Amino acid sequence: MTRFPLGFWLLLTVGSVWAHDDAYYSFDDFVKEYGKIYNSDEERQMRKEIFEANFLTIQDHNNNNKRDEYSHVLAVNEWADRRIPEELPLGLHKKAVVAEDDPLNLMFITRPTKKQSTDAAEAFYQDWLKNTVVPVSELPKEVDWRSHNPKVTTHVKNQGFCGSCWAVASTEVLESHIALKTGKLFKLSPQELVSCVQNPLHCGGGGGCQGATYELAFEYVMEHGMVPEKEFPYRSGTGFNVKCSLVNGTLEQESSSLLRRPFDDNTHDNDYIDGAVATIDGYINFPTNNYTELMNAVATLGPIGVTTAASRWSFYRGGVYEVKDHQTKGATDVDHAVVLEGYGIDQESQKPFWLVRNSWGASWGEDGYIRLKRVDPSTLPDFDEDDCGIDTDPSDGAACTKDKDGHTIKPKPVKVCGTSAILYDTFVPVGGRLISNKNKKESRKVQVS
Ligand SMILES: *[C@@H]1O[C@H](CO)[C@@H](O)[C@H](O)[C@H]1NC(C)=O
Ligand SMILES: *[C@@H]1O[C@H](CO)[C@@H](O)[C@H](O)[C@H]1NC(C)=O
């Protein structure tokens, strides 16, 4: 049995006490601590080898912490026997796509040409730009929506082994914005989104546990509303898709013609699903890579849906996460949706950070959260060079891999900025409201063919 001295990874540079008491930590300890069960000796051996490689990576990072002046530390967690990033639960692929028959490969189709989701959202956004947005220097020095009174954030969720980050993050953002608007903090159902949001254009993956996007989730909620968690509890954590079984509690069909395709004009009436308690009027997708707008958005509007390059976050334990090679794939390959819930300056290191809520359970990171290094572009000689990179990888699934005519389309590189590309693609729902019975149509009759 190989034992690793733990001495190195007793972490001294960061304030909190994260050190294991034991001087040694082995694969057997890990198996015991996390209740791991393997089906065969072969699997156990394979997991042991992965664990040992990951353990070395963790030690190495922590050991070099001082020299490289990283202010974040890593630690063993439940992913330590997983291949990283292949076996990380993410659930979002890049959405920038280009038509295959575009000979010059120049056309960026990053989102619908419509400026915002609805006229109401566009009007709200224009008013916000004009009357609310201020220079960053005039914003509060720190923001943390967890401390809002009354509460507007729920407990940290765990997506499990399902690529449902998009559904979980959308649900969390919706919970907060419905609470901010109505005073009612619901625990809403990510399973509803995982199971019921249709993804015919393969945006952000194949749908459900295979990935989708904020746009699809919000468009769905605008039309169908959201039910509380207890109406449709999360069951996809093992990685399996679950049928959309909400309508009248009996719908057992995989795809529903009731659900509209993404980006259609908002022409038909809303058709709220039975049990839905809340909805939104639209959502804003902010301009890409704009620090000023993102700071103002999280300071004045509430939690913000963001997309990130998270393939290297697996063993984050605490501190202000940063990358030294911000133009490499691990720093620019957008693959994960999470929620921005504030910002501040770390007392210990004096580094500014973004406060980000992840969906890997409350025992991951800092009580389920990660703080990402935040850099004000005005402090950089060359923002593009110093804090941006190109998300180039077309192979790991662009958001929309089909266009409206069913043609296959390929991903196109995009410029992404900020730590883990946090500035690239950001969203907020608008017009959160409760669904009262009189908004509801008569109970929907369902045809199961
Ligand atoms: C970012 O947004 C602000 C506020 O809308 C705007 O004044 C500024 O020009 C934008 N910056 C860039 C680089 O687009
Ligand atoms: C929906 O629920 C109502 C009342 O429980 C029931 O009478 C009706 O048959 C249900 N419809 C379907 C399609 O199951």
Short mmCIF file of C-alpha atoms in Angstrom, two decimals, residues 124-125 128-140 143 145 177 286 290-304 340 343 354 374 423 428:
data_model
loop_
_atom_site.label_atom_id
_atom_site.label_comp_id
_atom_site.label_asym_id
_atom_site.label_seq_id
_atom_site.Cartn_x
_atom_site.Cartn_y
_atom_site.Cartn_z
CA PHE A 124 -35.70 46.76 -18.52
CA TYR A 125 -32.10 46.43 -19.69
CA TRP A 128 -30.98 49.77 -16.13
CA LEU A 129 -28.08 50.89 -18.36
CA LYS A 130 -29.34 54.46 -18.31
CA ASN A 131 -30.39 54.87 -14.70
CA THR A 132 -28.56 52.33 -12.58
CA VAL A 133 -25.16 51.48 -14.03
CA VAL A 134 -22.34 53.48 -12.43
CA PRO A 135 -18.55 53.34 -12.70
CA VAL A 136 -17.15 50.38 -10.76
CA SER A 137 -15.46 52.73 -8.30
CA GLU A 138 -18.89 53.87 -7.11
CA LEU A 139 -20.16 50.36 -6.39
CA PRO A 140 -20.05 48.80 -2.90
CA VAL A 143 -21.52 42.13 -2.24
CA TRP A 145 -26.37 37.83 -1.73
CA HIS A 177 -34.92 36.45 -8.52
CA PHE A 286 -25.38 40.86 -21.08
CA ASN A 290 -17.84 43.46 -20.00
CA TYR A 291 -16.48 43.81 -16.46
CA THR A 292 -18.36 47.02 -15.70
CA GLU A 293 -21.73 45.56 -16.58
CA LEU A 294 -21.14 42.31 -14.71
CA MET A 295 -20.06 44.17 -11.56
CA ASN A 296 -23.09 46.41 -11.76
CA ALA A 297 -25.37 43.48 -12.51
CA VAL A 298 -24.37 41.45 -9.46
CA ALA A 299 -24.30 44.55 -7.26
CA THR A 300 -27.71 45.89 -8.25
CA LEU A 301 -29.82 43.08 -9.72
CA GLY A 302 -29.05 39.95 -7.70
CA PRO A 303 -27.32 36.63 -8.40
CA ILE A 304 -26.24 36.26 -12.03
CA LEU A 340 -22.26 34.58 -9.43
CA TYR A 343 -17.63 39.88 -5.05
CA TRP A 354 -15.83 36.87 -7.59
CA ARG A 374 -11.29 39.19 -10.17
CA LEU A 423 -16.94 37.45 -18.05
CA VAL A 428 -30.27 37.46 -15.40
#
